[in-house]
Short mmCIF file of C-alpha atoms in Angstrom, two decimals:
data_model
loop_
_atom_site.label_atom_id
_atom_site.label_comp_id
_atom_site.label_asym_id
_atom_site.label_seq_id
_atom_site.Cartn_x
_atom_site.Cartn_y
_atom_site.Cartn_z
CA UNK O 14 -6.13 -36.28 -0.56
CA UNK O 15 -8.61 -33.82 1.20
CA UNK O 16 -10.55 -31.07 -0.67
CA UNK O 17 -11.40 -27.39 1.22
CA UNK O 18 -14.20 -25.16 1.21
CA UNK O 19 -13.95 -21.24 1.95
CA UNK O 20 -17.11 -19.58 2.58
CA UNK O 21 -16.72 -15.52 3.54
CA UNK O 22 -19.92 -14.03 4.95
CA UNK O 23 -18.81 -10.80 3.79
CA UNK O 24 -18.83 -8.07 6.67
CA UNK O 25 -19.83 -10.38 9.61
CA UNK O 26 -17.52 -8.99 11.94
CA UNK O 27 -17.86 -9.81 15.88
CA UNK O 28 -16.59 -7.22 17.70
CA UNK O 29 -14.05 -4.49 16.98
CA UNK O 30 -10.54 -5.02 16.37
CA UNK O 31 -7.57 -3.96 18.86
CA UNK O 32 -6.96 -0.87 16.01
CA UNK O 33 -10.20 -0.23 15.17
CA UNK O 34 -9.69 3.57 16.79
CA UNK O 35 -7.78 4.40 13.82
CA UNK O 36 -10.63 3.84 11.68
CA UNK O 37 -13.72 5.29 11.06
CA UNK O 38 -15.06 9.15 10.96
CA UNK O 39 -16.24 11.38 12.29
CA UNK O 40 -16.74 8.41 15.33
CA UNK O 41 -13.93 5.93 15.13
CA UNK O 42 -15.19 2.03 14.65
CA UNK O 43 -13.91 1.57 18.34
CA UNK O 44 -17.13 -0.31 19.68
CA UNK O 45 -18.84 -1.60 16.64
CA UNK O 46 -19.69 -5.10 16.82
CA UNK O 47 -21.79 -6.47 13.82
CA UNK O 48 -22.81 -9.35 15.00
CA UNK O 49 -23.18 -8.67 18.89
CA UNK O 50 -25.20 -5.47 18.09
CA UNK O 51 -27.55 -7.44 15.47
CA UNK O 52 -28.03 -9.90 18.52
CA UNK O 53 -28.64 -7.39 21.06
CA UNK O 54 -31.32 -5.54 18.79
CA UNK O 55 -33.55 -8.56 18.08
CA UNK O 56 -33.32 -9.16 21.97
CA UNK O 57 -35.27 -5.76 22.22
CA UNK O 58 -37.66 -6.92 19.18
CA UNK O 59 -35.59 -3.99 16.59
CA UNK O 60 -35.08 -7.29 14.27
CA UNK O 61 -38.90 -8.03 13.77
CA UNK O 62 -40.20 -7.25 10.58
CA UNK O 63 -43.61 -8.51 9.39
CA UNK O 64 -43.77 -11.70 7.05
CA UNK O 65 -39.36 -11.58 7.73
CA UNK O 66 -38.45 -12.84 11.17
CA UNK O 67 -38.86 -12.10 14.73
CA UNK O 68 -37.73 -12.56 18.13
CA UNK O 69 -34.04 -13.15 19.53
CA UNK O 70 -31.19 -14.38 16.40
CA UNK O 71 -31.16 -17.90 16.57
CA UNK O 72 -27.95 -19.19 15.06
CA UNK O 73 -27.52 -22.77 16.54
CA UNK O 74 -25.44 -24.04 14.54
CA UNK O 75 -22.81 -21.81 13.94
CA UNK O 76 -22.72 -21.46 17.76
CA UNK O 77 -22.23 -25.55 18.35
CA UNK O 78 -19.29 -24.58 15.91
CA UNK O 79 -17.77 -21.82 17.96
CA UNK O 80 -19.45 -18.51 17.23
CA UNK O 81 -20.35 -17.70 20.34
CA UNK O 82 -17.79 -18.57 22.20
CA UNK O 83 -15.22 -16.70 19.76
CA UNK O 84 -17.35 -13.91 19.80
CA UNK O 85 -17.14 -13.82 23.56
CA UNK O 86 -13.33 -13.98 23.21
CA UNK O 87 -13.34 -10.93 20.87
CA UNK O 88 -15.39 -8.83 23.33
CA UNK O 89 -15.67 -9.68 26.84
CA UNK O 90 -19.60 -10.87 26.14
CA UNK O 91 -21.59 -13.31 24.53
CA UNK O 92 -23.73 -12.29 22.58
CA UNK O 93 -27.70 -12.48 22.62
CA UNK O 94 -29.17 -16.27 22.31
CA UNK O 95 -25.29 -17.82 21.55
CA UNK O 96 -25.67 -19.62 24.39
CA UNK O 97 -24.03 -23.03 23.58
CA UNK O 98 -22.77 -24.50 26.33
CA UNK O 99 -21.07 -27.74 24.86
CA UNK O 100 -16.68 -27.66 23.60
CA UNK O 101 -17.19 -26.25 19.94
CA UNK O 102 -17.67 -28.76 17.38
CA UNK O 103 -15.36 -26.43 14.97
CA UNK O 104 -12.03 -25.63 15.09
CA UNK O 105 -12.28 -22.12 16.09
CA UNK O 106 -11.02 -18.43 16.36
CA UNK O 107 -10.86 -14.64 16.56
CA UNK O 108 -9.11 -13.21 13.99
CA UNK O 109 -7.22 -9.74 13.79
CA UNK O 110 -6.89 -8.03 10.37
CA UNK O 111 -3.21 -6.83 9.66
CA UNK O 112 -3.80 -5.24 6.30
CA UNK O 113 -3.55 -1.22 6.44
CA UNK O 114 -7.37 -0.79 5.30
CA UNK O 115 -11.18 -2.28 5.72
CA UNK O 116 -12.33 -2.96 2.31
CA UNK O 117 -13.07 -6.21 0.44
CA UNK O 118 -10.08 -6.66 -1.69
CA UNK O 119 -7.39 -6.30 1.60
CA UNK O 120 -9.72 -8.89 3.49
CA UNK O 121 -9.70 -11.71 0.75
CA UNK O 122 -6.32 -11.15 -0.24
CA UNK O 123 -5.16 -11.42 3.48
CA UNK O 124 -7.53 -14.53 3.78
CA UNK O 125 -5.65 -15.85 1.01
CA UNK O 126 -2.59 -15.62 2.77
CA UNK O 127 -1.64 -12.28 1.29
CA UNK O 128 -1.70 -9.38 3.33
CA UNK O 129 -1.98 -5.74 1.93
CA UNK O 130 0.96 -3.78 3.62
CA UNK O 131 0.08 -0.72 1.78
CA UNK O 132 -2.78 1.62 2.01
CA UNK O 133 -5.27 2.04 -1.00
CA UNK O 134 -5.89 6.03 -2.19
CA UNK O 135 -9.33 6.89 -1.61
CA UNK O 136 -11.22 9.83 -2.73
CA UNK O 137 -11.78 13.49 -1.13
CA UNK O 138 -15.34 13.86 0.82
CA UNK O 139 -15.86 16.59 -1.08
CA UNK O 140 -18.03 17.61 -4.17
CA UNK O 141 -16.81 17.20 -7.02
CA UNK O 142 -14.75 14.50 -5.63
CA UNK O 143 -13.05 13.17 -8.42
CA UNK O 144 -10.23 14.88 -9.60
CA UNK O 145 -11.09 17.24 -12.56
CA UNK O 146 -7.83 15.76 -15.05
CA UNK O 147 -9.24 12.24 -14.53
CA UNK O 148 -12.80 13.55 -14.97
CA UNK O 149 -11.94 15.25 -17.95
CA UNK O 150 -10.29 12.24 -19.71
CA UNK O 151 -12.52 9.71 -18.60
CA UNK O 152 -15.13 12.20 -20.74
CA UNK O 153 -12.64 12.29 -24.25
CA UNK O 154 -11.58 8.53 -23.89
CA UNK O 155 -15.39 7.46 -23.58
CA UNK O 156 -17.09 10.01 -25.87
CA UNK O 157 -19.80 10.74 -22.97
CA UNK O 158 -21.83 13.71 -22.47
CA UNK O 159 -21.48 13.93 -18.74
CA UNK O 160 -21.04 12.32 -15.55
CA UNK O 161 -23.52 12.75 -13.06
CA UNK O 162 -23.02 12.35 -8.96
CA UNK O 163 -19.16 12.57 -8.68
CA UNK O 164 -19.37 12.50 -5.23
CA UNK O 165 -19.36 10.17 -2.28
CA UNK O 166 -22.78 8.21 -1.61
CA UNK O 167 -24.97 4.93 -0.86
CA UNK O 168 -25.12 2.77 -4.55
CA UNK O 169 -29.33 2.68 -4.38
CA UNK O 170 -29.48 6.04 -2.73
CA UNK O 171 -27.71 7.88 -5.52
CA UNK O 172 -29.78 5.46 -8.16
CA UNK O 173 -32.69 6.66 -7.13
CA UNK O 174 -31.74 9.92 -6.96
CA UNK O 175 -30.15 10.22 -10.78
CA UNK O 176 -31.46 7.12 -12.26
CA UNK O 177 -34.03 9.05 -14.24
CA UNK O 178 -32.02 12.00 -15.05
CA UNK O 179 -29.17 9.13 -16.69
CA UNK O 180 -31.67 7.55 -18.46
CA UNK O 181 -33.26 10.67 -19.94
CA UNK O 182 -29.34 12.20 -20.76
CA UNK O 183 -27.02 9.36 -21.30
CA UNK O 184 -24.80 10.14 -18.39
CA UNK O 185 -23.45 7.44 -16.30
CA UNK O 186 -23.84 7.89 -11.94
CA UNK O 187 -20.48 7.68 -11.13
CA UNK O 188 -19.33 8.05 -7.21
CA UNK O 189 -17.69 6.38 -4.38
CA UNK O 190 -17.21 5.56 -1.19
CA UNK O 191 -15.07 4.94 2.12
CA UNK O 192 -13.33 2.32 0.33
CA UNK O 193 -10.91 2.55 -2.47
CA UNK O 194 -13.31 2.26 -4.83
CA UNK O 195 -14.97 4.40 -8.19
CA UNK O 196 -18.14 2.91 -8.91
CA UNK O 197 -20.52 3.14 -11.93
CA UNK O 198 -23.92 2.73 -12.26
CA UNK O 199 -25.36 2.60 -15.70
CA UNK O 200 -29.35 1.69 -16.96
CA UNK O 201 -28.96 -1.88 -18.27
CA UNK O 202 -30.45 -1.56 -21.18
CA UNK O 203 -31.34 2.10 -22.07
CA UNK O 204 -27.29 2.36 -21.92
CA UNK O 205 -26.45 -0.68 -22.26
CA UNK O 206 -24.54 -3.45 -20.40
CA UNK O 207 -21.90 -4.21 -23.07
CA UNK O 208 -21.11 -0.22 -23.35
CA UNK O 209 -20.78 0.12 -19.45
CA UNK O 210 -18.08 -2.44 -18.52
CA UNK O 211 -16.53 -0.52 -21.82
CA UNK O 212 -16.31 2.74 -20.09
CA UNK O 213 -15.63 0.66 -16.20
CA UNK O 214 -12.19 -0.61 -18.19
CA UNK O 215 -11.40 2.73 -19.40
CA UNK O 216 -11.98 3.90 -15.93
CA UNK O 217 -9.73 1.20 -14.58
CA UNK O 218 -6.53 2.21 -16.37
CA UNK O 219 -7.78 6.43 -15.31
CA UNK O 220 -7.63 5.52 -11.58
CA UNK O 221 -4.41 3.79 -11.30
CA UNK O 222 -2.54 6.51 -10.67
CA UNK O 223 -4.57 7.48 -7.85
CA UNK O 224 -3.94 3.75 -6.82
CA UNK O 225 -7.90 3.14 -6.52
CA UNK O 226 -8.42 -0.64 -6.28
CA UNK O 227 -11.38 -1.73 -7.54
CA UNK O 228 -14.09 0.02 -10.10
CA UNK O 229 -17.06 -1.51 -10.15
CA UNK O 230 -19.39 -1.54 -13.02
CA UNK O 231 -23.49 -1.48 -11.14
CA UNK O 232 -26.07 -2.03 -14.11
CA UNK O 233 -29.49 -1.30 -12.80
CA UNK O 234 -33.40 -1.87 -14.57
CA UNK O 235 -35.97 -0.11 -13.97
CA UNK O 236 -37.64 3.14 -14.88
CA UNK O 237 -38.77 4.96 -11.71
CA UNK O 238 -37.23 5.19 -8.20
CA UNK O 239 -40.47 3.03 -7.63
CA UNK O 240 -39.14 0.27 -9.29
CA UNK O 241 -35.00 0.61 -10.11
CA UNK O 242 -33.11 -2.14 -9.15
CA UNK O 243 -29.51 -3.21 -9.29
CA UNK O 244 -28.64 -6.03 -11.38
CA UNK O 245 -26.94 -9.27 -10.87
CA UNK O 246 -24.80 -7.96 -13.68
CA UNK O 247 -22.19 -5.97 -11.34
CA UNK O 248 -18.80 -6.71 -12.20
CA UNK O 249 -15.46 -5.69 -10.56
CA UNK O 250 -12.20 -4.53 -11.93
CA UNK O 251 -9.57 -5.38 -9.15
CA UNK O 252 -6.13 -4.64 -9.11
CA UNK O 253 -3.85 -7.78 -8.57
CA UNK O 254 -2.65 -8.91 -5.45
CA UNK O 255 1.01 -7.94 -4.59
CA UNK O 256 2.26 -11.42 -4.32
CA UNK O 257 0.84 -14.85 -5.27
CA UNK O 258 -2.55 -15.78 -3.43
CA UNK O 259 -3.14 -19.48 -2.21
CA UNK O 260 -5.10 -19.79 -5.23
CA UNK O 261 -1.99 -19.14 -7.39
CA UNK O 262 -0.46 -21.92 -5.20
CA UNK O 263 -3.59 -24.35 -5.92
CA UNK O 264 -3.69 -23.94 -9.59
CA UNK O 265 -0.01 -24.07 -10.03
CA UNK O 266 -0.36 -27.47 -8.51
CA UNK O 267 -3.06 -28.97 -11.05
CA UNK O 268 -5.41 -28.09 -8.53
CA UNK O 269 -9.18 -26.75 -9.77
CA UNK O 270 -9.95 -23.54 -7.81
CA UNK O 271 -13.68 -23.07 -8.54
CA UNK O 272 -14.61 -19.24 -7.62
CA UNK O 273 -18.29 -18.88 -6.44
CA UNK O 274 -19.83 -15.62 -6.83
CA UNK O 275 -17.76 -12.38 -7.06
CA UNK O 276 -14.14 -14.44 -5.75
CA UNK O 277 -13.04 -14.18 -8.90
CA UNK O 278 -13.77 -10.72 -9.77
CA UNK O 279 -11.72 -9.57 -6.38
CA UNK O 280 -8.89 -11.77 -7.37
CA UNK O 281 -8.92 -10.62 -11.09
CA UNK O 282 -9.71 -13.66 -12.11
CA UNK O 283 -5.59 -14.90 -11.07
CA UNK O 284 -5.60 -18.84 -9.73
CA UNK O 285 -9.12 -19.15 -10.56
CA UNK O 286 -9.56 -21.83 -13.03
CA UNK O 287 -13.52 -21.38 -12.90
CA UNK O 288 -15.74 -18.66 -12.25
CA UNK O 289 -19.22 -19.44 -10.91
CA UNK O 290 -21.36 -16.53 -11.13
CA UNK O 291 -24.01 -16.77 -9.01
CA UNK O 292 -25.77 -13.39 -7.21
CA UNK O 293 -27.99 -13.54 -3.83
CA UNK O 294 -27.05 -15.39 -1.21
CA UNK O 295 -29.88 -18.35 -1.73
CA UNK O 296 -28.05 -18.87 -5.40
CA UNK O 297 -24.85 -18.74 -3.98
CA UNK O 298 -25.11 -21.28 -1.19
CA UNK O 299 -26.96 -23.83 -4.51
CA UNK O 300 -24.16 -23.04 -6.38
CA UNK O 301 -21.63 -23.38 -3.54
CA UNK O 302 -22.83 -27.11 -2.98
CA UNK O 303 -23.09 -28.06 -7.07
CA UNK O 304 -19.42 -26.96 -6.58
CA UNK O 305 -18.15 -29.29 -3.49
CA UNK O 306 -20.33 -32.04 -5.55
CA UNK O 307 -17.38 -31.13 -8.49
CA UNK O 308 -14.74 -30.45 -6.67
CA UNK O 309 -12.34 -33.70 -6.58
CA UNK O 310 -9.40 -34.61 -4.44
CA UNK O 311 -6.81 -31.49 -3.87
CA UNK O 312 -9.50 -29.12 -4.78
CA UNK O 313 -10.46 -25.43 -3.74
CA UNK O 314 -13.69 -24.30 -3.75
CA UNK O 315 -14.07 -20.38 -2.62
CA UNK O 316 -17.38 -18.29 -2.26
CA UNK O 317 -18.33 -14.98 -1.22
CA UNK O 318 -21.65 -14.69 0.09
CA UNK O 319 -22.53 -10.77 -0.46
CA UNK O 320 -25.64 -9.81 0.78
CA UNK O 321 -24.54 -9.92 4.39
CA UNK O 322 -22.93 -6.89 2.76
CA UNK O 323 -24.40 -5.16 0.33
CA UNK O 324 -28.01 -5.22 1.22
CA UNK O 325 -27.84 -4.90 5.00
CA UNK O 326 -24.93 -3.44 6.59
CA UNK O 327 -24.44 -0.64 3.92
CA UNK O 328 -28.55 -0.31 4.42
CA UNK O 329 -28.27 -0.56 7.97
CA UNK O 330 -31.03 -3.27 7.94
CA UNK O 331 -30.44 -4.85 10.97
CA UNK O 332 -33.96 -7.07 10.18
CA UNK O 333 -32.48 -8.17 7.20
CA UNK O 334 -28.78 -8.89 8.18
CA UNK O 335 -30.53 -11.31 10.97
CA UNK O 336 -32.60 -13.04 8.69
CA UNK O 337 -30.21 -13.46 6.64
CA UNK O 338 -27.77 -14.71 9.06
CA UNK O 339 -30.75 -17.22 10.37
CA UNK O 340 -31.09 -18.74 6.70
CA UNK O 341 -27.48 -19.57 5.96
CA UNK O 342 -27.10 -20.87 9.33
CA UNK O 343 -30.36 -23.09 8.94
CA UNK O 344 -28.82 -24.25 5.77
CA UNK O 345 -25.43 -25.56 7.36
CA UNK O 346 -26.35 -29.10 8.02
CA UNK O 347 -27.20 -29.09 4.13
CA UNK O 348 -22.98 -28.13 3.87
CA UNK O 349 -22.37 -31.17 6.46
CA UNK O 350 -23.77 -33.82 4.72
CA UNK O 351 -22.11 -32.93 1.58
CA UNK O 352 -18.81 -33.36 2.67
CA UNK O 353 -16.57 -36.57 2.41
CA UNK O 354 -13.96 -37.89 5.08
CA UNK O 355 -10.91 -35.57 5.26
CA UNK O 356 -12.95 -33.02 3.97
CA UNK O 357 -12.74 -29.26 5.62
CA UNK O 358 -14.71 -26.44 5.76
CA UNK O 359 -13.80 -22.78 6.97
CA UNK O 360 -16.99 -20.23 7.75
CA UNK O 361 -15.21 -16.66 8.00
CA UNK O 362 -15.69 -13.05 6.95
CA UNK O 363 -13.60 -10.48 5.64
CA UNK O 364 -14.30 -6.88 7.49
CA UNK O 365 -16.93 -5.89 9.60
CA UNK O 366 -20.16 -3.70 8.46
CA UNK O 367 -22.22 -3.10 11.72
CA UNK O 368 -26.00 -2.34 10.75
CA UNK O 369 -26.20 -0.72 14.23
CA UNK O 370 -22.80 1.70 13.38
CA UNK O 371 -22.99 5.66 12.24
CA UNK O 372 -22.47 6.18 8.58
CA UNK O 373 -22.98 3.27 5.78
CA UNK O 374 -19.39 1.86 5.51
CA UNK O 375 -17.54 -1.10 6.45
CA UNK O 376 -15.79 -1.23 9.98
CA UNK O 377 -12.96 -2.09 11.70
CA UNK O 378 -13.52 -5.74 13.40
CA UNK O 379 -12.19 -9.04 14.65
CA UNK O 380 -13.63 -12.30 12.24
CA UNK O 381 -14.97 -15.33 13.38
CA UNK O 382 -12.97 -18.55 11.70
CA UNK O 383 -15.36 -21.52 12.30
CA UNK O 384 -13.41 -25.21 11.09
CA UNK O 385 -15.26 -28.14 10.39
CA UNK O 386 -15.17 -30.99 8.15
CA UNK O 387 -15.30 -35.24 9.43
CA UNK O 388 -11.99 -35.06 10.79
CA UNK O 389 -11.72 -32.14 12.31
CA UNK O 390 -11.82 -31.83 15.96
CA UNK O 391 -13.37 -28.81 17.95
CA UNK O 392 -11.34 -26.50 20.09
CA UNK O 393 -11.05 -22.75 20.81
CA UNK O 394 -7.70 -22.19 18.54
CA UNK O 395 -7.48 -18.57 20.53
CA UNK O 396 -7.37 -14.80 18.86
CA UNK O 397 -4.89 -15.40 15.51
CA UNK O 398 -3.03 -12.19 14.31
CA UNK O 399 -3.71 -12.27 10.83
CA UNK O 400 -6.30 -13.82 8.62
CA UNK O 401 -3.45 -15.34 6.52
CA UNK O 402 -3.69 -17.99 8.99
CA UNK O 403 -6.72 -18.80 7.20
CA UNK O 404 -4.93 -19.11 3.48
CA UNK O 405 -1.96 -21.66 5.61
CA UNK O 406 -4.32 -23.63 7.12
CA UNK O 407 -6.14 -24.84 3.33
CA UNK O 408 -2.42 -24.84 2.22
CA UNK O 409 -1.44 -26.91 5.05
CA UNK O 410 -4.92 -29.45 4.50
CA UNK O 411 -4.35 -29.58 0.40
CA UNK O 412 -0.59 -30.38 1.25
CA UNK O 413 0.36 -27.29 -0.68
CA UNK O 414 3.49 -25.45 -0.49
CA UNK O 415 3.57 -22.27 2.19
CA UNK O 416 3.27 -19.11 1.87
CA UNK O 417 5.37 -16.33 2.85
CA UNK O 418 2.89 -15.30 5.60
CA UNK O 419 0.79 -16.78 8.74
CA UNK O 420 0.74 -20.15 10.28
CA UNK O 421 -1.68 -23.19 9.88
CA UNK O 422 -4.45 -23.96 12.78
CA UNK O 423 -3.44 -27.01 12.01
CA UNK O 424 0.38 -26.93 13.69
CA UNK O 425 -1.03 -26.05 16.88
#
């Protein structure tokens, strides 16, 4: 029996997707590229940073498994330095979203071989944003003074901007975002961690209604804006999928399905049968290989490596998305040699978040699906239309039963 490994760069999209137009505001996502505009600035030298990196993104090893080439499929180019000549060593593709939405939750899900056919309710740019009932019982059910922001904003922008003032008055920052989200960011331990993910649940069961997806509990230290700093402590509150996942499928098999990083959180927790918390990429990828060095025969292992999105496209740190595109790809060949005959391993990403792009949110964008493993030979496996595709083909590898949507690579 075979054993699969899902890795999501979160946001590394390559190239908008055949909707994107519908998305974005006030300019629509029609253009954005993440990965083909992070390329194209370090060709001009806008990715050097001192003691960081410099020069053109070199990703050679993700481009010997496809990445140029399916980024070149996506938009018409190639893009800076993916200049691999050779047939892809991967298994490889473009892949079009089909959820109605952008946003973390709709991505994995649909990954998982669960598509979102709905769309998410998202809050009013305006300010207050929050509706003024929920507001109002959020403040009896919780027993708080206040709420401070309440309106739409960048997570370190607003923490620097109210940290202080929360600290000093005992109000939570709570605010949101493009996505379907109500976030809140609390002082670790001037408010403490235990009493914030009590007020995120109450929270949770106040935005239902509004059919909000995810709140998100952000703990931050420090006492300044000098020195504040988000914790590794985050943790989401997701709404279930609609439908079972391909991880309900594993662990209703006997299967283990060993969650790396925040996986579990955006599945609430459902067919995970072990959570691996783990925050920063660098800890994630250790973690990700202690896992595969678990994992047995018929087993899952699933990660989610954030930074791509949370630290540089949200900051629009082009520097630091490259960099920290260069280190996981330098740390591939550390993957390879961890894996066992029949083994398989799929590199893919759930939205876009182009550094280069107006505004600070996610966008609109094809995915890269990069297949490897001992057994698996290299191909260009052309644009798919869904990313439940990617949920069939583990399905299809761990000889579990189908799902109601996409098709396996491997029946091709």
């Amino acid at each position: 029996m075979a054993r699969a490994f899902l890795l999501v760069l979160d946001s590394f999209g390559i190239g908008n997707a055949p909707d994107a137009e519908k998305f974005g505001k006030p300019v629509s996502d029609k253009g954005s590229d993440t990965l083909g505009h992070i390329a194209a600035a370090c060709a001009r030298g806008e990715g050097d940073k001192a003691g960081l990196r410099a020069g053109p993104l070199s990703l050679p090893n993700m481009d010997r498994l496809g990445l140029g080439l399916v980024a070149q499929k996506a938009t018409g180019s190639r893009p800076e330095n993916l200049d691999y000549q050779g047939e892809p060593e991967g298994l490889c593709a473009n892949a079009v979203e089909v959820s109605i939405g952008k946003d973390t939750p709709s991505g994995h899900w649909e990954i998982a071989g669960v598509p979102v056919p709905f769309d998410w309710g998202y809050f009013p740019e305006t300010q207050p944003t929050f509706p003024a009932e929920m507001t109002r019982a959020f403040l009896e059910r919780t027993g708080l003074p206040g709420i401070l922001g309440d309106k739409h904003a960048s997570g370190t922008v607003i923490i620097n901007e109210l940290g202080e003032e929360s600290i000093r008055t005992g109000m939570p920052i709570c605010y949101t975002s493009a996505d379907s989200v109500y976030q809140i960011a609390a002082h670790e331990e001037h408010f403490g961690l235990d009493r914030l993910y009590e007020i995120c649940e109450i929270a949770f069961e106040l935005v239902a209604p509004y059919n909000i997806g995810r709140v998100i509990a952000r703990p931050f230290i420090g006492e300044t804006p000098a020195d504040f700093e988000r914790t590794g402590n985050r943790h989401d509150y997701s709404v279930l999928p609609p439908e079972p996942t391909l991880l309900d499928r594993a662990k209703d098999a006997g299967r283990q399905v060993l969650a790396v990083g925040k996986i579990s959180d955006i599945f609430a927790a459902q067919g995970v049968t072990k959570k691996i918390k783990a925050t920063g990429n660098p800890n994630i990828f250790d973690e990700t290989l202690k896992a595969i060095a678990e994992a047995k025969d018929g087993d899952l292992v699933f990660s989610n490596l954030v930074d791509f999105d949370m630290h540089f496209g949200h900051r629009r740190d082009v520097p630091g998305y490259a960099a920290a595109l260069e280190y996981f790809d330098a740390r591939i060949p550390e993957l390879e040699a961890a894996l066992h005959p029949g083994d398989m391993v799929i590199l893919t990403a759930d939205h876009g978040c182009d550094p280069t792009w107006q505004g600070t949110d996610h966008t609109r964008e094809q995915v890269p699906v990069l297949i490897f493993g001992p057994d698996i030979k290299g191909r260009y496996a052309g644009q798919r239309t869904s990313f439940a595709d990617i949920g069939e083909t583990i399905a299809d590898h761990l000889d579990l039963a189908p799902g109601r949507h996409g098709t396996s690579y491997l029946k091709a």
